[in-house]
mmCIF file of C-alpha atoms and ligand atoms in Angstrom:
data_model
loop_
_atom_site.group_PDB
_atom_site.id
_atom_site.type_symbol
_atom_site.label_atom_id
_atom_site.label_comp_id
_atom_site.label_asym_id
_atom_site.label_seq_id
_atom_site.Cartn_x
_atom_site.Cartn_y
_atom_site.Cartn_z
ATOM 1 C CA MET A 1 -26.616 22.225 35.865
ATOM 2 C CA ARG A 2 -30.304 22.001 34.930
ATOM 3 C CA LEU A 3 -31.543 18.635 33.812
ATOM 4 C CA ARG A 4 -32.399 19.808 30.268
ATOM 5 C CA THR A 5 -28.945 21.342 29.817
ATOM 6 C CA TRP A 6 -27.301 18.208 31.172
ATOM 7 C CA PHE A 7 -29.304 16.047 28.768
ATOM 8 C CA PHE A 8 -28.244 18.181 25.782
ATOM 9 C CA CYS A 9 -24.550 18.246 26.711
ATOM 10 C CA TRP A 10 -24.149 14.559 27.379
ATOM 11 C CA LEU A 11 -26.474 12.926 24.888
ATOM 12 C CA ILE A 12 -27.443 15.172 21.992
ATOM 13 C CA GLY A 13 -24.192 17.161 21.774
ATOM 14 C CA PRO A 14 -21.881 14.204 21.047
ATOM 15 C CA ALA A 15 -24.482 12.634 18.741
ATOM 16 C CA MET A 16 -24.492 15.798 16.631
ATOM 17 C CA LEU A 17 -20.703 15.790 16.418
ATOM 18 C CA VAL A 18 -20.585 12.146 15.367
ATOM 19 C CA ALA A 19 -23.311 12.687 12.776
ATOM 20 C CA GLY A 20 -21.135 15.324 11.150
ATOM 21 C CA SER A 21 -18.194 12.943 10.841
ATOM 22 C CA LEU A 22 -17.736 9.455 9.403
ATOM 23 C CA SER A 23 -19.254 6.714 11.467
ATOM 24 C CA ALA A 24 -16.992 3.902 12.635
ATOM 25 C CA GLN A 25 -19.718 1.406 11.692
ATOM 26 C CA ASN A 26 -18.745 -2.198 11.814
ATOM 27 C CA ARG A 27 -18.223 -3.707 8.404
ATOM 28 C CA LEU A 28 -16.191 -6.388 10.125
ATOM 29 C CA SER A 29 -16.650 -8.071 13.480
ATOM 30 C CA ALA A 30 -15.146 -6.046 16.290
ATOM 31 C CA PRO A 31 -12.549 -5.823 17.622
ATOM 32 C CA VAL A 32 -10.242 -5.611 14.605
ATOM 33 C CA LEU A 33 -6.682 -5.359 15.853
ATOM 34 C CA PRO A 34 -3.257 -5.336 14.189
ATOM 35 C CA SER A 35 -1.500 -8.715 14.051
ATOM 36 C CA ASP A 36 1.455 -7.456 16.107
ATOM 37 C CA PRO A 37 0.497 -7.875 19.795
ATOM 38 C CA LYS A 38 2.975 -5.123 20.666
ATOM 39 C CA ALA A 39 1.995 -2.745 17.831
ATOM 40 C CA ASP A 40 2.868 0.898 18.517
ATOM 41 C CA LEU A 41 0.018 3.207 19.486
ATOM 42 C CA ALA A 42 0.501 4.997 16.137
ATOM 43 C CA ILE A 43 -0.157 1.705 14.322
ATOM 44 C CA LYS A 44 -3.237 0.932 16.400
ATOM 45 C CA THR A 45 -4.593 4.425 15.710
ATOM 46 C CA LEU A 46 -3.829 4.283 11.986
ATOM 47 C CA TYR A 47 -5.367 0.825 11.692
ATOM 48 C CA GLN A 48 -8.647 2.041 13.225
ATOM 49 C CA GLN A 49 -8.663 5.002 10.826
ATOM 50 C CA LEU A 50 -8.157 2.679 7.852
ATOM 51 C CA LEU A 51 -11.030 0.467 9.005
ATOM 52 C CA GLN A 52 -13.227 3.518 9.420
ATOM 53 C CA ILE A 53 -12.373 4.778 5.911
ATOM 54 C CA GLN A 54 -13.216 1.427 4.330
ATOM 55 C CA ALA A 55 -16.419 1.070 6.344
ATOM 56 C CA ASN A 56 -17.516 4.356 4.776
ATOM 57 C CA ASN A 57 -16.552 3.375 1.199
ATOM 58 C CA LYS A 58 -13.872 6.036 0.795
ATOM 59 C CA VAL A 59 -10.724 5.333 -1.206
ATOM 60 C CA LEU A 60 -7.320 6.785 -0.377
ATOM 61 C CA LEU A 61 -5.349 7.796 -3.477
ATOM 62 C CA GLY A 62 -1.647 7.043 -3.553
ATOM 63 C CA HIS A 63 1.340 7.303 -5.860
ATOM 64 C CA GLN A 64 4.574 5.312 -5.943
ATOM 65 C CA ASP A 65 7.773 7.401 -5.687
ATOM 66 C CA ALA A 66 5.636 10.576 -5.855
ATOM 67 C CA LEU A 67 8.173 12.575 -3.849
ATOM 68 C CA ALA A 68 11.266 11.155 -5.580
ATOM 69 C CA TYR A 69 10.779 12.163 -9.226
ATOM 70 C CA GLY A 70 8.184 12.710 -11.937
ATOM 71 C CA VAL A 71 8.034 12.871 -15.700
ATOM 72 C CA GLY A 72 10.995 15.003 -16.756
ATOM 73 C CA TRP A 73 12.257 16.004 -13.277
ATOM 74 C CA LYS A 74 14.020 14.701 -10.178
ATOM 75 C CA GLN A 75 13.319 15.780 -6.596
ATOM 76 C CA LYS A 76 15.290 18.353 -4.671
ATOM 77 C CA PRO A 77 14.806 17.708 -0.924
ATOM 78 C CA GLY A 78 12.833 20.552 0.605
ATOM 79 C CA GLN A 79 10.959 21.234 -2.602
ATOM 80 C CA TRP A 80 8.711 18.147 -2.461
ATOM 81 C CA ARG A 81 7.291 18.623 -5.900
ATOM 82 C CA ASN A 82 5.054 15.794 -7.148
ATOM 83 C CA ASP A 83 3.143 15.216 -10.403
ATOM 84 C CA PHE A 84 -0.022 14.169 -8.533
ATOM 85 C CA GLU A 85 -0.290 17.557 -6.841
ATOM 86 C CA SER A 86 0.913 19.566 -9.846
ATOM 87 C CA VAL A 87 -1.997 18.196 -11.854
ATOM 88 C CA SER A 88 -4.773 17.979 -9.241
ATOM 89 C CA GLY A 89 -3.863 20.627 -6.668
ATOM 90 C CA GLU A 90 -4.113 17.925 -3.989
ATOM 91 C CA PHE A 91 -1.393 16.003 -2.145
ATOM 92 C CA PRO A 92 -1.704 12.186 -2.232
ATOM 93 C CA ALA A 93 -3.083 10.468 0.885
ATOM 94 C CA LEU A 94 -0.678 7.557 0.400
ATOM 95 C CA LEU A 95 2.994 7.553 -0.624
ATOM 96 C CA GLY A 96 4.685 4.385 -1.865
ATOM 97 C CA PHE A 97 8.429 3.606 -1.998
ATOM 98 C CA ASP A 98 10.443 0.490 -2.795
ATOM 99 C CA LEU A 99 13.348 -0.957 -0.801
ATOM 100 C CA GLY A 100 14.778 -3.027 -3.685
ATOM 101 C CA GLU A 101 18.601 -3.254 -3.515
ATOM 102 C CA LEU A 102 18.769 -1.930 0.029
ATOM 103 C CA GLU A 103 19.534 -5.573 0.880
ATOM 104 C CA LEU A 104 22.734 -5.284 -1.190
ATOM 105 C CA GLY A 105 23.944 -2.321 0.859
ATOM 106 C CA GLN A 106 23.485 0.094 -2.070
ATOM 107 C CA SER A 107 22.852 3.776 -1.500
ATOM 108 C CA LEU A 108 20.333 3.890 -4.395
ATOM 109 C CA ASN A 109 17.327 1.608 -4.868
ATOM 110 C CA LEU A 110 16.680 -0.366 -8.032
ATOM 111 C CA ASP A 111 15.035 2.679 -9.634
ATOM 112 C CA SER A 112 17.899 5.022 -8.634
ATOM 113 C CA VAL A 113 16.127 6.640 -5.669
ATOM 114 C CA SER A 114 18.674 7.350 -2.960
ATOM 115 C CA PHE A 115 17.708 5.824 0.384
ATOM 116 C CA ASP A 116 18.678 9.083 1.988
ATOM 117 C CA LEU A 117 16.148 10.978 -0.135
ATOM 118 C CA MET A 118 13.601 8.202 0.503
ATOM 119 C CA ARG A 119 13.984 8.619 4.264
ATOM 120 C CA LYS A 120 13.554 12.397 3.990
ATOM 121 C CA ALA A 121 10.529 11.992 1.711
ATOM 122 C CA ILE A 122 8.940 9.518 4.140
ATOM 123 C CA GLN A 123 9.573 11.880 7.064
ATOM 124 C CA GLU A 124 8.102 14.794 5.124
ATOM 125 C CA GLY A 125 5.101 12.790 3.918
ATOM 126 C CA HIS A 126 4.409 11.525 7.428
ATOM 127 C CA LYS A 127 4.757 15.004 8.898
ATOM 128 C CA ARG A 128 2.132 16.259 6.473
ATOM 129 C CA GLY A 129 -0.171 13.379 7.465
ATOM 130 C CA ALA A 130 0.143 11.006 4.498
ATOM 131 C CA VAL A 131 0.193 7.236 4.947
ATOM 132 C CA ILE A 132 3.419 5.490 3.883
ATOM 133 C CA THR A 133 3.702 2.114 2.173
ATOM 134 C CA LEU A 134 6.881 0.156 1.350
ATOM 135 C CA SER A 135 7.363 -2.692 -1.090
ATOM 136 C CA TRP A 136 10.551 -4.702 -1.669
ATOM 137 C CA HIS A 137 11.804 -5.859 -5.060
ATOM 138 C CA GLY A 138 14.551 -7.774 -3.256
ATOM 139 C CA HIS A 139 17.306 -9.787 -4.903
ATOM 140 C CA ASN A 140 17.243 -13.576 -4.829
ATOM 141 C CA PRO A 141 19.136 -14.639 -1.665
ATOM 142 C CA LEU A 142 20.174 -17.932 -3.264
ATOM 143 C CA ASN A 143 22.099 -16.531 -6.235
ATOM 144 C CA GLY A 144 22.175 -12.771 -5.659
ATOM 145 C CA LEU A 145 20.339 -12.109 -8.943
ATOM 146 C CA HIS A 146 17.472 -9.611 -9.161
ATOM 147 C CA ALA A 147 13.871 -10.047 -7.957
ATOM 148 C CA TRP A 148 12.714 -11.317 -11.360
ATOM 149 C CA ASP A 149 15.219 -14.173 -11.322
ATOM 150 C CA THR A 150 13.330 -17.459 -11.198
ATOM 151 C CA SER A 151 16.120 -19.587 -12.671
ATOM 152 C CA ASP A 152 16.978 -21.369 -9.416
ATOM 153 C CA GLN A 153 14.797 -23.295 -7.009
ATOM 154 C CA THR A 154 15.142 -20.672 -4.259
ATOM 155 C CA PHE A 155 12.783 -22.565 -1.933
ATOM 156 C CA PRO A 156 13.465 -24.349 0.342
ATOM 157 C CA GLU A 157 17.082 -23.053 0.454
ATOM 158 C CA ILE A 158 16.135 -19.673 1.944
ATOM 159 C CA LEU A 159 14.043 -21.175 4.759
ATOM 160 C CA PRO A 160 15.560 -22.062 8.168
ATOM 161 C CA GLY A 161 18.056 -24.912 7.645
ATOM 162 C CA GLY A 162 18.568 -24.063 3.947
ATOM 163 C CA LYS A 163 21.936 -23.058 2.528
ATOM 164 C CA ALA A 164 20.767 -19.505 1.634
ATOM 165 C CA HIS A 165 18.970 -18.843 4.911
ATOM 166 C CA THR A 166 21.722 -16.714 6.450
ATOM 167 C CA LYS A 167 21.819 -14.700 3.221
ATOM 168 C CA LEU A 168 18.090 -14.080 3.619
ATOM 169 C CA THR A 169 18.524 -12.908 7.220
ATOM 170 C CA ALA A 170 21.439 -10.686 6.162
ATOM 171 C CA TYR A 171 19.114 -9.092 3.577
ATOM 172 C CA LEU A 172 16.351 -8.671 6.179
ATOM 173 C CA ASP A 173 18.822 -7.103 8.630
ATOM 174 C CA LYS A 174 19.539 -4.357 6.088
ATOM 175 C CA LEU A 175 15.825 -3.643 5.717
ATOM 176 C CA ILE A 176 15.331 -3.572 9.481
ATOM 177 C CA ALA A 177 18.244 -1.167 9.974
ATOM 178 C CA PHE A 178 16.769 1.248 7.423
ATOM 179 C CA ILE A 179 13.210 1.021 8.745
ATOM 180 C CA GLN A 180 14.552 1.790 12.231
ATOM 181 C CA THR A 181 15.794 5.139 10.899
ATOM 182 C CA LEU A 182 12.291 6.107 9.744
ATOM 183 C CA GLN A 183 11.446 8.294 12.706
ATOM 184 C CA ASP A 184 9.568 11.557 13.121
ATOM 185 C CA GLU A 185 11.006 14.719 14.661
ATOM 186 C CA LYS A 186 10.349 13.379 18.162
ATOM 187 C CA GLY A 187 12.159 10.117 17.465
ATOM 188 C CA GLN A 188 8.904 8.107 17.195
ATOM 189 C CA ALA A 189 8.771 5.296 14.648
ATOM 190 C CA ILE A 190 6.767 6.263 11.547
ATOM 191 C CA PRO A 191 3.905 3.817 10.853
ATOM 192 C CA ILE A 192 4.443 1.866 7.621
ATOM 193 C CA LEU A 193 2.205 -0.359 5.502
ATOM 194 C CA PHE A 194 4.775 -3.030 4.652
ATOM 195 C CA ARG A 195 4.087 -5.103 1.494
ATOM 196 C CA PRO A 196 6.881 -7.663 1.071
ATOM 197 C CA TYR A 197 6.821 -10.627 -1.369
ATOM 198 C CA HIS A 198 4.159 -8.921 -3.451
ATOM 199 C CA GLU A 199 2.194 -10.286 -6.450
ATOM 200 C CA LEU A 200 2.905 -13.769 -5.113
ATOM 201 C CA THR A 201 0.272 -15.451 -7.294
ATOM 202 C CA GLY A 202 2.212 -14.374 -10.413
ATOM 203 C CA ASN A 203 5.183 -16.220 -11.906
ATOM 204 C CA TRP A 204 7.780 -13.452 -12.329
ATOM 205 C CA PHE A 205 9.506 -13.085 -8.931
ATOM 206 C CA TRP A 206 11.596 -15.695 -7.128
ATOM 207 C CA TRP A 207 8.998 -15.802 -4.312
ATOM 208 C CA CYS A 208 5.987 -16.301 -6.636
ATOM 209 C CA SER A 209 3.675 -19.293 -6.445
ATOM 210 C CA ASN A 210 5.275 -21.057 -9.421
ATOM 211 C CA SER A 211 8.471 -21.382 -7.334
ATOM 212 C CA ALA A 212 6.950 -21.964 -3.885
ATOM 213 C CA THR A 213 4.368 -24.310 -2.447
ATOM 214 C CA PRO A 214 1.797 -22.628 -0.203
ATOM 215 C CA GLU A 215 3.603 -24.030 2.858
ATOM 216 C CA GLN A 216 7.002 -22.726 1.681
ATOM 217 C CA PHE A 217 5.640 -19.269 0.967
ATOM 218 C CA LYS A 218 3.821 -19.118 4.292
ATOM 219 C CA SER A 219 7.033 -20.188 6.077
ATOM 220 C CA LEU A 220 8.957 -17.365 4.404
ATOM 221 C CA TRP A 221 6.281 -14.826 5.307
ATOM 222 C CA LYS A 222 5.919 -15.978 8.923
ATOM 223 C CA PHE A 223 9.667 -16.142 9.393
ATOM 224 C CA THR A 224 10.024 -12.566 8.070
ATOM 225 C CA HIS A 225 7.146 -11.297 10.196
ATOM 226 C CA TRP A 226 8.449 -12.733 13.479
ATOM 227 C CA TYR A 227 12.061 -11.853 12.629
ATOM 228 C CA PHE A 228 11.058 -8.174 12.282
ATOM 229 C CA LEU A 229 9.002 -8.263 15.487
ATOM 230 C CA ASP A 230 11.800 -9.978 17.426
ATOM 231 C CA ARG A 231 14.106 -7.165 16.385
ATOM 232 C CA GLY A 232 11.745 -4.622 17.871
ATOM 233 C CA LEU A 233 9.868 -3.330 14.827
ATOM 234 C CA HIS A 234 6.336 -2.574 15.985
ATOM 235 C CA ASN A 235 5.495 0.128 13.472
ATOM 236 C CA LEU A 236 4.319 -2.097 10.607
ATOM 237 C CA ILE A 237 0.969 -3.020 9.128
ATOM 238 C CA TRP A 238 1.621 -6.250 7.191
ATOM 239 C CA VAL A 239 0.117 -6.177 3.702
ATOM 240 C CA TYR A 240 -0.450 -9.484 1.892
ATOM 241 C CA ASN A 241 -0.522 -8.880 -1.866
ATOM 242 C CA VAL A 242 -1.498 -11.059 -4.824
ATOM 243 C CA ALA A 243 -1.545 -10.548 -8.585
ATOM 244 C CA TRP A 244 -3.874 -12.662 -10.710
ATOM 245 C CA PHE A 245 -6.379 -15.137 -9.244
ATOM 246 C CA LYS A 246 -9.381 -16.972 -10.625
ATOM 247 C CA ASN A 247 -11.149 -17.514 -7.325
ATOM 248 C CA ALA A 248 -10.924 -16.909 -3.583
ATOM 249 C CA ASN A 249 -9.235 -20.258 -2.947
ATOM 250 C CA GLU A 250 -6.147 -19.196 -4.889
ATOM 251 C CA VAL A 251 -5.810 -16.214 -2.543
ATOM 252 C CA ARG A 252 -6.569 -18.349 0.510
ATOM 253 C CA ALA A 253 -3.945 -20.972 -0.409
ATOM 254 C CA TYR A 254 -0.910 -18.741 0.255
ATOM 255 C CA PHE A 255 -2.384 -16.556 3.003
ATOM 256 C CA PRO A 256 -0.033 -16.796 6.013
ATOM 257 C CA GLY A 257 -2.773 -16.231 8.605
ATOM 258 C CA ARG A 258 -4.479 -13.432 10.459
ATOM 259 C CA THR A 259 -1.793 -13.485 13.169
ATOM 260 C CA GLU A 260 0.816 -12.456 10.564
ATOM 261 C CA ALA A 261 -1.178 -10.229 8.184
ATOM 262 C CA ASP A 262 -3.239 -7.061 8.664
ATOM 263 C CA LEU A 263 -4.443 -6.080 5.233
ATOM 264 C CA ILE A 264 -4.994 -7.920 1.935
ATOM 265 C CA SER A 265 -4.513 -6.446 -1.524
ATOM 266 C CA TYR A 266 -4.048 -7.182 -5.191
ATOM 267 C CA ASP A 267 -2.207 -5.535 -8.095
ATOM 268 C CA HIS A 268 -3.904 -5.186 -11.458
ATOM 269 C CA TYR A 269 -3.016 -3.020 -14.449
ATOM 270 C CA ALA A 270 -5.046 -1.701 -17.384
ATOM 271 C CA PHE A 271 -4.176 -1.864 -21.077
ATOM 272 C CA GLY A 272 -5.945 0.947 -22.869
ATOM 273 C CA SER A 273 -8.466 0.577 -25.643
ATOM 274 C CA PRO A 274 -12.255 0.849 -25.252
ATOM 275 C CA GLU A 275 -12.785 -2.903 -25.232
ATOM 276 C CA ASN A 276 -9.933 -3.411 -22.758
ATOM 277 C CA ASN A 277 -11.478 -0.741 -20.534
ATOM 278 C CA ALA A 278 -14.634 -2.823 -20.248
ATOM 279 C CA ARG A 279 -12.532 -5.888 -19.480
ATOM 280 C CA TYR A 280 -10.509 -4.008 -16.858
ATOM 281 C CA ILE A 281 -13.706 -2.868 -15.111
ATOM 282 C CA ALA A 282 -15.116 -6.403 -15.110
ATOM 283 C CA GLU A 283 -11.874 -7.961 -13.843
ATOM 284 C CA MET A 284 -11.444 -5.371 -11.114
ATOM 285 C CA GLN A 285 -15.060 -5.694 -9.982
ATOM 286 C CA PHE A 286 -14.650 -9.471 -9.793
ATOM 287 C CA LYS A 287 -11.427 -9.141 -7.784
ATOM 288 C CA ASN A 288 -13.011 -6.530 -5.539
ATOM 289 C CA ARG A 289 -15.855 -8.891 -4.678
ATOM 290 C CA VAL A 290 -13.414 -11.700 -3.844
ATOM 291 C CA MET A 291 -11.334 -9.336 -1.696
ATOM 292 C CA ASP A 292 -14.441 -8.082 0.083
ATOM 293 C CA THR A 293 -15.474 -11.661 0.893
ATOM 294 C CA LEU A 294 -11.994 -12.541 2.208
ATOM 295 C CA SER A 295 -11.780 -9.302 4.137
ATOM 296 C CA ARG A 296 -14.922 -10.275 6.071
ATOM 297 C CA GLU A 297 -13.703 -13.862 6.470
ATOM 298 C CA TRP A 298 -10.335 -12.772 7.907
ATOM 299 C CA ASN A 299 -11.576 -9.631 9.626
ATOM 300 C CA LEU A 300 -9.180 -7.174 8.003
ATOM 301 C CA PRO A 301 -9.324 -4.373 5.394
ATOM 302 C CA TRP A 302 -8.501 -4.781 1.680
ATOM 303 C CA ALA A 303 -6.945 -2.510 -0.945
ATOM 304 C CA ILE A 304 -5.433 -2.251 -4.415
ATOM 305 C CA GLY A 305 -1.652 -2.384 -4.021
ATOM 306 C CA GLU A 306 -0.833 -1.151 -7.553
ATOM 307 C CA THR A 307 -2.817 -0.103 -10.573
ATOM 308 C CA GLY A 308 -2.774 2.242 -13.542
ATOM 309 C CA LEU A 309 -2.736 2.595 -17.295
ATOM 310 C CA GLU A 310 0.814 3.084 -18.544
ATOM 311 C CA LYS A 311 1.178 6.348 -20.542
ATOM 312 C CA ILE A 312 -2.599 7.001 -20.121
ATOM 313 C CA GLY A 313 -3.512 6.998 -23.778
ATOM 314 C CA ASP A 314 -7.188 7.523 -22.914
ATOM 315 C CA ASP A 315 -8.056 11.088 -21.880
ATOM 316 C CA THR A 316 -11.006 10.077 -19.680
ATOM 317 C CA TRP A 317 -9.607 6.851 -18.253
ATOM 318 C CA PHE A 318 -9.741 7.977 -14.615
ATOM 319 C CA THR A 319 -13.387 9.055 -14.423
ATOM 320 C CA GLY A 320 -14.607 6.816 -17.265
ATOM 321 C CA THR A 321 -12.920 3.544 -16.358
ATOM 322 C CA LEU A 322 -11.034 3.489 -13.069
ATOM 323 C CA ALA A 323 -13.872 5.170 -11.144
ATOM 324 C CA LYS A 324 -16.221 2.367 -12.262
ATOM 325 C CA ALA A 325 -13.664 -0.310 -11.445
ATOM 326 C CA MET A 326 -13.358 0.617 -7.787
ATOM 327 C CA GLN A 327 -16.876 0.919 -6.441
ATOM 328 C CA ASN A 328 -19.295 -1.524 -4.821
ATOM 329 C CA PRO A 329 -17.294 -2.721 -3.000
ATOM 330 C CA ALA A 330 -14.613 -0.026 -2.755
ATOM 331 C CA PRO A 331 -10.967 -0.697 -1.880
ATOM 332 C CA LEU A 332 -9.400 1.086 1.075
ATOM 333 C CA TYR A 333 -6.797 2.571 -1.269
ATOM 334 C CA VAL A 334 -5.369 2.508 -4.772
ATOM 335 C CA LEU A 335 -1.692 3.142 -5.421
ATOM 336 C CA PHE A 336 -0.754 4.399 -8.892
ATOM 337 C CA TRP A 337 2.592 3.092 -10.059
ATOM 338 C CA ARG A 338 5.606 5.288 -10.655
ATOM 339 C CA ASN A 339 6.123 8.276 -12.987
ATOM 340 C CA ALA A 340 9.540 7.221 -14.253
ATOM 341 C CA GLY A 341 9.269 9.230 -17.478
ATOM 342 C CA ARG A 342 11.558 8.236 -20.334
ATOM 343 C CA GLN A 343 13.513 5.083 -19.557
ATOM 344 C CA ALA A 344 16.907 3.918 -20.788
ATOM 345 C CA ASN A 345 15.241 1.833 -23.522
ATOM 346 C CA GLY A 346 13.465 4.963 -24.835
ATOM 347 C CA ASN A 347 9.987 3.949 -23.599
ATOM 348 C CA MET A 348 7.840 6.288 -21.543
ATOM 349 C CA HIS A 349 6.729 4.824 -18.197
ATOM 350 C CA TYR A 350 4.221 6.736 -16.025
ATOM 351 C CA TYR A 351 0.754 6.270 -14.484
ATOM 352 C CA VAL A 352 -0.286 9.728 -13.212
ATOM 353 C CA PRO A 353 -0.595 12.573 -15.736
ATOM 354 C CA TYR A 354 1.851 15.473 -15.597
ATOM 355 C CA PRO A 355 1.028 19.149 -16.328
ATOM 356 C CA GLY A 356 -0.107 19.570 -19.924
ATOM 357 C CA HIS A 357 -0.894 15.856 -20.377
ATOM 358 C CA PRO A 358 -4.221 15.241 -22.224
ATOM 359 C CA ALA A 359 -5.585 13.246 -19.243
ATOM 360 C CA ALA A 360 -4.624 15.896 -16.649
ATOM 361 C CA VAL A 361 -8.092 17.514 -16.493
ATOM 362 C CA ASP A 362 -9.790 14.135 -16.094
ATOM 363 C CA PHE A 363 -7.357 13.120 -13.359
ATOM 364 C CA ALA A 364 -8.125 16.334 -11.455
ATOM 365 C CA SER A 365 -11.889 15.583 -11.745
ATOM 366 C CA PHE A 366 -11.287 12.028 -10.510
ATOM 367 C CA VAL A 367 -9.331 13.297 -7.509
ATOM 368 C CA LYS A 368 -12.225 15.629 -6.648
ATOM 369 C CA LEU A 369 -14.889 12.884 -6.560
ATOM 370 C CA THR A 370 -16.448 12.643 -3.116
ATOM 371 C CA TYR A 371 -15.261 9.092 -2.447
ATOM 372 C CA THR A 372 -11.661 9.500 -3.646
ATOM 373 C CA TRP A 373 -9.609 10.808 -0.769
ATOM 374 C CA THR A 374 -6.458 12.873 -0.747
ATOM 375 C CA LEU A 375 -4.454 14.184 2.192
ATOM 376 C CA THR A 376 -7.022 16.976 2.722
ATOM 377 C CA ASP A 377 -9.797 14.437 3.381
ATOM 378 C CA LEU A 378 -7.616 12.260 5.577
ATOM 379 C CA LYS A 379 -6.689 15.235 7.742
ATOM 380 C CA ALA A 380 -10.342 16.293 7.995
ATOM 381 C CA LEU A 381 -11.249 12.787 9.203
ATOM 382 C CA ARG A 382 -8.576 12.874 11.893
ATOM 383 C CA GLN A 383 -9.734 16.308 13.007
ATOM 384 C CA SER A 384 -13.351 15.264 13.225
ATOM 385 C CA ASN A 385 -12.409 12.085 15.128
ATOM 386 C CA THR A 386 -10.446 14.174 17.611
ATOM 387 C CA LYS A 387 -13.441 16.491 18.104
ATOM 388 C CA SER A 388 -15.937 13.687 18.585
ATOM 389 C CA ASN A 389 -13.642 11.965 21.097
ATOM 390 C CA LYS A 390 -13.455 15.073 23.249
HETATM 391 C C1 LIG B 401 8.168 -2.139 -12.397
HETATM 392 C C2 LIG B 401 8.701 -1.074 -13.327
HETATM 393 C C3 LIG B 401 10.215 -1.136 -13.247
HETATM 394 C C4 LIG B 401 10.668 -0.996 -11.786
HETATM 395 C C5 LIG B 401 9.943 -1.965 -10.886
HETATM 396 C C6 LIG B 401 10.276 -1.734 -9.401
HETATM 397 O O1 LIG B 401 6.777 -2.195 -12.475
HETATM 398 O O2 LIG B 401 8.261 0.202 -12.911
HETATM 399 O O3 LIG B 401 10.755 -0.092 -14.017
HETATM 400 O O4 LIG B 401 12.053 -1.188 -11.690
HETATM 401 O O5 LIG B 401 8.565 -1.852 -11.068
HETATM 402 O O6 LIG B 401 9.907 -0.458 -8.975
#
């Protein structure tokens, strides 16, 4: 090989390929590894992709229960209809599901999604390339009442030595058994972003900060984390999630530690009217800055675990408000909450428009922005990474 040809192939060629793709620039200090020392290769790979996406200020778009039901319809396995795609023409990059009531041995979750359908939807979503995230609105192990039950002092009874501790482990065993069935066609464990004990800085769940001291909450989290790892689950990215906070210290106080958490996030909802839109943008931008600071401090990515405007009574909310609320700095992802449709009490409950909805056109424009990423963009990133690694 002539020297000039050699020089082109080995130096300029790869540089050109990399220039065409997203750089893996270091926002954080390298190396940034998952907390699980035995994390599956699929988790290590996914984690690096997530870091790369955040370093480049792209935002994955997700939807809770997207493949289970939408406004006015329920899923038929194999059809995989979803409101997100019906309205935008694009498949979400992130799919959320909730394990609530799996701990009771039920076949349906708290929102009537069958765990069998959930497994199939997760397998289908993963096969297509989407990222999967699971939350858990679990019942209170002390009294068996639902997640929102704060009537009893659940801590410290659920911690090791407490009278409800074996109930807690029995609940966790049910979750573990289900997660172990989340495998691809080759029998490989599907990588999951696991977000237990979410919105902990609120006061509405039995695990929230009004019922637990920082030490009690951290004990619960660490116990859960190591219990899952000891039972051989190495396909999880552990997502710490808060609700409201006035400053970084409130988020720091309950943080279990970098050895038990991989990603930090917050949930924040909008309430629509022009003046509330301005407030939502300001609150989100404040929270984003705090998250960005903590993300650098703890050397991990950050995201928005749940957001949305219920019923979307503002036709340009997505491009006019949400788009402004999630830039500079940008979250790794946003997950829109579920499209339940009409509920038993007669109220409508949904966060992504459905075909014919007045905000549908705006949602489609939002999805097409260059920094909002759907499955198409995620797949293109993986393809370009594969090429530049060759
Ligand atoms: C809430 C609502 C409820 C639901 C719960 C768990 O925000 O959507 O209807 O039961 O989440 O998914």
